[in-house]
GROMACS .gro file of C-alpha atoms in nm:
model
  332
    1UNK     CA    1  10.779   8.506  11.746
    2UNK     CA    2  10.554   8.657  11.992
    3UNK     CA    3  10.229   8.812  11.847
    4UNK     CA    4  10.041   8.881  12.168
    5UNK     CA    5  10.165   9.261  12.142
    6UNK     CA    6  10.476   9.465  12.199
    7UNK     CA    7  10.638   9.444  12.542
    8UNK     CA    8  10.721   9.755  12.740
    9UNK     CA    9  10.945   9.860  13.038
   10UNK     CA   10  10.783  10.137  13.206
   11UNK     CA   11  10.683  10.399  12.915
   12UNK     CA   12  10.926  10.247  12.674
   13UNK     CA   13  10.832   9.978  12.405
   14UNK     CA   14  11.100   9.701  12.379
   15UNK     CA   15  11.234   9.542  12.077
   16UNK     CA   16  11.155   9.167  11.993
   17UNK     CA   17  11.519   9.075  12.067
   18UNK     CA   18  11.800   9.259  12.244
   19UNK     CA   19  11.909   9.556  12.039
   20UNK     CA   20  12.177   9.821  12.032
   21UNK     CA   21  11.992  10.126  11.920
   22UNK     CA   22  12.326  10.344  11.863
   23UNK     CA   23  12.250  10.572  12.159
   24UNK     CA   24  12.467  10.829  12.335
   25UNK     CA   25  12.740  10.610  12.381
   26UNK     CA   26  12.813  10.586  12.001
   27UNK     CA   27  12.767  10.963  11.939
   28UNK     CA   28  13.129  11.054  11.940
   29UNK     CA   29  13.258  10.762  11.724
   30UNK     CA   30  12.961  10.829  11.471
   31UNK     CA   31  13.050  11.198  11.458
   32UNK     CA   32  13.408  11.113  11.389
   33UNK     CA   33  13.302  10.887  11.123
   34UNK     CA   34  13.109  11.159  10.941
   35UNK     CA   35  13.359  11.396  10.976
   36UNK     CA   36  13.626  11.181  10.816
   37UNK     CA   37  13.392  11.035  10.556
   38UNK     CA   38  13.496  11.085  10.179
   39UNK     CA   39  13.188  10.889  10.024
   40UNK     CA   40  12.957  11.067   9.772
   41UNK     CA   41  12.673  11.078  10.031
   42UNK     CA   42  12.500  11.348   9.834
   43UNK     CA   43  12.472  11.312   9.456
   44UNK     CA   44  12.705  11.549   9.278
   45UNK     CA   45  12.479  11.562   8.976
   46UNK     CA   46  12.119  11.644   9.094
   47UNK     CA   47  11.874  11.369   9.047
   48UNK     CA   48  11.583  11.404   8.834
   49UNK     CA   49  11.354  11.569   8.777
   50UNK     CA   50  11.105  11.260   8.792
   51UNK     CA   51  10.742  11.310   8.681
   52UNK     CA   52  10.439  11.102   8.730
   53UNK     CA   53  10.163  11.086   8.464
   54UNK     CA   54   9.883  11.080   8.718
   55UNK     CA   55   9.628  10.999   8.456
   56UNK     CA   56   9.748  10.660   8.473
   57UNK     CA   57   9.564  10.634   8.804
   58UNK     CA   58   9.218  10.647   8.644
   59UNK     CA   59   9.243  10.278   8.552
   60UNK     CA   60   9.351  10.011   8.797
   61UNK     CA   61   9.634   9.782   8.667
   62UNK     CA   62   9.531   9.465   8.493
   63UNK     CA   63   9.782   9.264   8.699
   64UNK     CA   64   9.608   9.388   9.029
   65UNK     CA   65   9.932   9.519   9.160
   66UNK     CA   66  10.109   9.840   9.075
   67UNK     CA   67  10.365  10.040   9.271
   68UNK     CA   68  10.470  10.406   9.240
   69UNK     CA   69  10.790  10.486   9.430
   70UNK     CA   70  10.781  10.837   9.566
   71UNK     CA   71  11.101  10.806   9.722
   72UNK     CA   72  11.267  10.650  10.050
   73UNK     CA   73  10.982  10.472  10.209
   74UNK     CA   74  10.694  10.660  10.056
   75UNK     CA   75  10.513  10.420   9.829
   76UNK     CA   76  10.172  10.449   9.646
   77UNK     CA   77  10.045  10.070   9.626
   78UNK     CA   78   9.766   9.976   9.411
   79UNK     CA   79   9.660   9.630   9.524
   80UNK     CA   80   9.355   9.426   9.405
   81UNK     CA   81   9.142   9.742   9.345
   82UNK     CA   82   9.244   9.938   9.651
   83UNK     CA   83   9.519  10.237   9.694
   84UNK     CA   84   9.734  10.253   9.988
   85UNK     CA   85   9.991  10.523  10.081
   86UNK     CA   86  10.283  10.424  10.289
   87UNK     CA   87  10.485  10.654  10.521
   88UNK     CA   88  10.435  10.978  10.308
   89UNK     CA   89  10.699  11.226  10.296
   90UNK     CA   90  10.662  11.506  10.058
   91UNK     CA   91  10.868  11.748  10.264
   92UNK     CA   92  11.226  11.854  10.143
   93UNK     CA   93  11.393  11.773  10.478
   94UNK     CA   94  11.383  11.481  10.705
   95UNK     CA   95  11.423  11.702  10.996
   96UNK     CA   96  11.233  11.890  11.263
   97UNK     CA   97  11.369  12.214  11.109
   98UNK     CA   98  11.273  12.321  10.770
   99UNK     CA   99  11.610  12.479  10.691
  100UNK     CA  100  11.845  12.208  10.828
  101UNK     CA  101  11.876  11.838  10.821
  102UNK     CA  102  11.893  11.581  10.544
  103UNK     CA  103  11.760  11.735  10.245
  104UNK     CA  104  11.576  11.534   9.935
  105UNK     CA  105  11.791  11.437   9.655
  106UNK     CA  106  11.493  11.505   9.407
  107UNK     CA  107  11.160  11.654   9.447
  108UNK     CA  108  10.855  11.429   9.481
  109UNK     CA  109  10.748  11.312   9.135
  110UNK     CA  110  10.389  11.414   9.171
  111UNK     CA  111  10.209  11.666   9.403
  112UNK     CA  112   9.991  11.571   9.687
  113UNK     CA  113   9.703  11.719   9.503
  114UNK     CA  114   9.782  11.474   9.217
  115UNK     CA  115   9.727  11.167   9.438
  116UNK     CA  116   9.426  10.939   9.342
  117UNK     CA  117   9.171  10.855   9.583
  118UNK     CA  118   9.321  10.673   9.875
  119UNK     CA  119   9.184  10.394  10.071
  120UNK     CA  120   9.442  10.406  10.342
  121UNK     CA  121   9.748  10.603  10.463
  122UNK     CA  122   9.975  10.371  10.661
  123UNK     CA  123  10.235  10.498  10.904
  124UNK     CA  124  10.509  10.259  11.018
  125UNK     CA  125  10.672  10.473  11.302
  126UNK     CA  126  10.732  10.842  11.387
  127UNK     CA  127  11.069  10.916  11.269
  128UNK     CA  128  11.110  11.234  11.049
  129UNK     CA  129  11.172  11.031  10.744
  130UNK     CA  130  10.862  10.846  10.770
  131UNK     CA  131  10.625  11.074  10.948
  132UNK     CA  132  10.632  11.430  10.800
  133UNK     CA  133  10.421  11.696  10.968
  134UNK     CA  134  10.356  11.924  10.650
  135UNK     CA  135  10.258  11.622  10.450
  136UNK     CA  136  10.001  11.488  10.701
  137UNK     CA  137   9.855  11.840  10.749
  138UNK     CA  138   9.762  11.834  10.384
  139UNK     CA  139   9.517  11.528  10.470
  140UNK     CA  140   9.359  11.722  10.769
  141UNK     CA  141   8.980  11.723  10.750
  142UNK     CA  142   8.992  11.443  10.480
  143UNK     CA  143   8.805  11.112  10.551
  144UNK     CA  144   9.092  10.893  10.448
  145UNK     CA  145   9.150  10.606  10.695
  146UNK     CA  146   9.491  10.614  10.873
  147UNK     CA  147   9.663  10.327  11.015
  148UNK     CA  148   9.952  10.344  11.238
  149UNK     CA  149  10.153  10.201  11.525
  150UNK     CA  150  10.050  10.248  11.893
  151UNK     CA  151  10.116  10.607  12.004
  152UNK     CA  152  10.150  10.776  11.678
  153UNK     CA  153   9.783  10.887  11.673
  154UNK     CA  154   9.869  11.173  11.890
  155UNK     CA  155  10.074  11.342  11.611
  156UNK     CA  156   9.813  11.273  11.348
  157UNK     CA  157   9.525  11.415  11.553
  158UNK     CA  158   9.766  11.731  11.666
  159UNK     CA  159   9.810  11.793  11.274
  160UNK     CA  160   9.443  11.765  11.194
  161UNK     CA  161   9.341  11.396  11.123
  162UNK     CA  162   9.006  11.316  11.280
  163UNK     CA  163   9.050  11.059  11.547
  164UNK     CA  164   8.755  10.860  11.407
  165UNK     CA  165   8.953  10.774  11.092
  166UNK     CA  166   9.277  10.675  11.284
  167UNK     CA  167   9.331  10.312  11.373
  168UNK     CA  168   9.626  10.226  11.607
  169UNK     CA  169   9.779   9.875  11.577
  170UNK     CA  170  10.000   9.669  11.806
  171UNK     CA  171  10.208   9.388  11.683
  172UNK     CA  172   9.980   9.122  11.594
  173UNK     CA  173   9.678   9.331  11.532
  174UNK     CA  174   9.481   9.315  11.204
  175UNK     CA  175   9.249   9.558  11.041
  176UNK     CA  176   9.040   9.569  10.723
  177UNK     CA  177   9.120   9.819  10.450
  178UNK     CA  178   8.784   9.869  10.256
  179UNK     CA  179   8.659   9.531  10.351
  180UNK     CA  180   8.864   9.319  10.118
  181UNK     CA  181   9.241   9.395  10.205
  182UNK     CA  182   9.372   9.247  10.550
  183UNK     CA  183   9.661   9.470  10.721
  184UNK     CA  184   9.859   9.297  10.995
  185UNK     CA  185  10.103   9.487  11.201
  186UNK     CA  186  10.420   9.276  11.286
  187UNK     CA  187  10.738   9.336  11.499
  188UNK     CA  188  11.030   9.487  11.346
  189UNK     CA  189  11.381   9.574  11.508
  190UNK     CA  190  11.413   9.944  11.526
  191UNK     CA  191  11.320  10.224  11.761
  192UNK     CA  192  11.105  10.551  11.769
  193UNK     CA  193  11.105  10.908  11.885
  194UNK     CA  194  11.092  11.266  11.746
  195UNK     CA  195  11.319  11.401  12.004
  196UNK     CA  196  11.584  11.331  12.275
  197UNK     CA  197  11.357  11.261  12.556
  198UNK     CA  198  11.074  11.056  12.419
  199UNK     CA  199  11.265  10.775  12.254
  200UNK     CA  200  11.052  10.427  12.218
  201UNK     CA  201  10.736  10.584  12.376
  202UNK     CA  202  10.560  10.497  12.037
  203UNK     CA  203  10.575  10.165  11.858
  204UNK     CA  204  10.745  10.073  11.537
  205UNK     CA  205  10.631   9.800  11.291
  206UNK     CA  206  10.622   9.603  10.964
  207UNK     CA  207  10.309   9.517  10.779
  208UNK     CA  208  10.156   9.240  10.576
  209UNK     CA  209   9.898   9.372  10.313
  210UNK     CA  210   9.684   9.078  10.181
  211UNK     CA  211   9.426   9.095   9.924
  212UNK     CA  212   9.200   8.886   9.750
  213UNK     CA  213   9.495   8.803   9.474
  214UNK     CA  214   9.806   8.962   9.603
  215UNK     CA  215  10.013   8.906   9.949
  216UNK     CA  216  10.282   9.169   9.996
  217UNK     CA  217  10.525   9.270  10.284
  218UNK     CA  218  10.597   9.639  10.387
  219UNK     CA  219  10.927   9.611  10.592
  220UNK     CA  220  10.967   9.976  10.677
  221UNK     CA  221  11.274  10.000  10.916
  222UNK     CA  222  11.430   9.705  11.072
  223UNK     CA  223  11.768   9.551  11.147
  224UNK     CA  224  11.801   9.189  11.064
  225UNK     CA  225  11.643   8.939  11.325
  226UNK     CA  226  11.551   8.574  11.299
  227UNK     CA  227  11.164   8.686  11.318
  228UNK     CA  228  11.176   8.734  10.939
  229UNK     CA  229  11.166   8.352  10.905
  230UNK     CA  230  10.872   8.325  11.136
  231UNK     CA  231  10.673   8.594  10.956
  232UNK     CA  232  10.776   8.418  10.619
  233UNK     CA  233  10.632   8.076  10.775
  234UNK     CA  234  10.318   8.239  10.920
  235UNK     CA  235  10.226   8.494  10.639
  236UNK     CA  236  10.430   8.408  10.336
  237UNK     CA  237  10.494   8.355  10.068
  238UNK     CA  238  10.490   8.714   9.937
  239UNK     CA  239  10.444   8.827   9.581
  240UNK     CA  240  10.661   9.139   9.662
  241UNK     CA  241  10.869   9.213   9.969
  242UNK     CA  242  10.942   9.598  10.014
  243UNK     CA  243  11.269   9.611  10.223
  244UNK     CA  244  11.501   9.880  10.351
  245UNK     CA  245  11.850   9.873  10.208
  246UNK     CA  246  11.986  10.223  10.282
  247UNK     CA  247  12.112  10.419  10.582
  248UNK     CA  248  12.321  10.137  10.731
  249UNK     CA  249  12.645  10.194  10.922
  250UNK     CA  250  12.893   9.997  11.116
  251UNK     CA  251  12.787  10.143  11.446
  252UNK     CA  252  12.424  10.089  11.420
  253UNK     CA  253  12.395   9.728  11.252
  254UNK     CA  254  12.108   9.627  11.478
  255UNK     CA  255  11.850   9.879  11.347
  256UNK     CA  256  11.911   9.883  10.970
  257UNK     CA  257  11.985   9.597  10.754
  258UNK     CA  258  12.187   9.725  10.463
  259UNK     CA  259  12.156   9.527  10.136
  260UNK     CA  260  12.329   9.213  10.259
  261UNK     CA  261  12.079   9.143  10.554
  262UNK     CA  262  11.775   9.274  10.332
  263UNK     CA  263  11.868   8.997  10.083
  264UNK     CA  264  11.859   8.754  10.372
  265UNK     CA  265  11.521   8.896  10.486
  266UNK     CA  266  11.377   8.849  10.152
  267UNK     CA  267  11.480   8.493  10.127
  268UNK     CA  268  11.353   8.424  10.499
  269UNK     CA  269  11.023   8.595  10.414
  270UNK     CA  270  10.982   8.360  10.119
  271UNK     CA  271  10.936   8.651   9.883
  272UNK     CA  272  10.915   8.624   9.505
  273UNK     CA  273  11.019   8.964   9.406
  274UNK     CA  274  11.201   9.226   9.634
  275UNK     CA  275  11.180   9.579   9.609
  276UNK     CA  276  11.443   9.786   9.770
  277UNK     CA  277  11.330  10.097   9.959
  278UNK     CA  278  11.463  10.361  10.204
  279UNK     CA  279  11.756  10.449   9.964
  280UNK     CA  280  11.852  10.716   9.719
  281UNK     CA  281  11.645  10.986   9.861
  282UNK     CA  282  11.808  11.155  10.180
  283UNK     CA  283  12.160  11.131  10.325
  284UNK     CA  284  12.118  10.934  10.632
  285UNK     CA  285  12.467  10.758  10.668
  286UNK     CA  286  12.813  10.750  10.557
  287UNK     CA  287  12.774  10.528  10.228
  288UNK     CA  288  12.760  10.662   9.894
  289UNK     CA  289  12.407  10.735   9.782
  290UNK     CA  290  12.402  10.468   9.517
  291UNK     CA  291  12.591  10.204   9.712
  292UNK     CA  292  12.297  10.021   9.864
  293UNK     CA  293  12.134   9.932   9.544
  294UNK     CA  294  12.474   9.829   9.365
  295UNK     CA  295  12.571   9.607   9.658
  296UNK     CA  296  12.202   9.451   9.652
  297UNK     CA  297  12.245   9.391   9.277
  298UNK     CA  298  12.562   9.175   9.355
  299UNK     CA  299  12.394   8.992   9.642
  300UNK     CA  300  12.076   8.929   9.425
  301UNK     CA  301  12.303   8.785   9.151
  302UNK     CA  302  12.487   8.547   9.402
  303UNK     CA  303  12.147   8.440   9.576
  304UNK     CA  304  11.920   8.413   9.277
  305UNK     CA  305  11.674   8.686   9.389
  306UNK     CA  306  11.459   8.856   9.145
  307UNK     CA  307  11.446   9.242   9.202
  308UNK     CA  308  11.191   9.486   9.128
  309UNK     CA  309  11.346   9.846   9.076
  310UNK     CA  310  11.119  10.094   8.934
  311UNK     CA  311  11.219  10.442   8.838
  312UNK     CA  312  11.115  10.718   9.091
  313UNK     CA  313  10.760  10.828   9.011
  314UNK     CA  314  10.683  10.576   8.750
  315UNK     CA  315  10.360  10.367   8.805
  316UNK     CA  316  10.488  10.005   8.741
  317UNK     CA  317  10.299   9.712   8.736
  318UNK     CA  318  10.436   9.416   8.938
  319UNK     CA  319  10.444   9.133   8.705
  320UNK     CA  320  10.806   9.005   8.711
  321UNK     CA  321  11.174   9.109   8.767
  322UNK     CA  322  11.259   9.477   8.667
  323UNK     CA  323  11.580   9.661   8.686
  324UNK     CA  324  11.528  10.021   8.563
  325UNK     CA  325  11.894  10.131   8.646
  326UNK     CA  326  11.771  10.484   8.683
  327UNK     CA  327  12.056  10.584   8.914
  328UNK     CA  328  12.332  10.504   8.665
  329UNK     CA  329  12.308  10.806   8.476
  330UNK     CA  330  12.325  11.034   8.770
  331UNK     CA  331  12.645  10.889   8.922
  332UNK     CA  332  12.944  11.120   8.917
   0.00000   0.00000   0.00000
């Protein structure tokens, strides 16, 4: 695995290996699949409401590691005395339009004003389900450090984040969070762009977050690639891997893993516990909204993987396997 930085062709960043990014040539078959799809992609029964007891954040977890899943890839991570927010999306749609596009299945379990003091906000890439303009604008004028992939700072600054508090990271770069947490940007197999004409002009990444006691991996978005083993060998083992399991499809296997390859990635990374993310929040594919987690459960059983699946919005210490099975009561 090359950690000398991401490669480019002209203005476009390149994936670590050859990748089919499901471009214009796949639009017609993808559209046909959506039209003919019969799966329950949006919950028939409304999910939630879920509520976070924000008073819990007044005291750091005894174990040193606690996760609150806001939904999708938005996580409030309390690790070794520091608090990090990943890919914050509080908006109701993962879209450039406020009235059209994938809509949240449930409201965020706590408001932005209820968040505890943050030591960092981490942005993996610029897609709408990971970088939400209204959410970022909430932090305008604050002195919270932002860490993002190359090129993403242009959006953050445009929406009011002071450039002095933004650190852009190339693949292989490391930065300190509050002087005792090491954040390292690593390759992932995905793509970027918030419009038709600017695809891959900003970088996408995964991250290792290493504290004095805990070592965790935030995978963000990625298709399967052999680099997971390299990351595990170089930076593992991990107390917790946070890996995407949703939004997979037969026409874009290179850019989203799905639960089967996510399970493979967890093993390659030398993870102890696996937390599934990027599911159960937006309709971004043709599979049923609950299919990713139920397929993952089967793979985990077959491959002896310990899962960590907390309820949305519930601050949960990472002390061992957990299956809240929160989604079961909402299935139609």
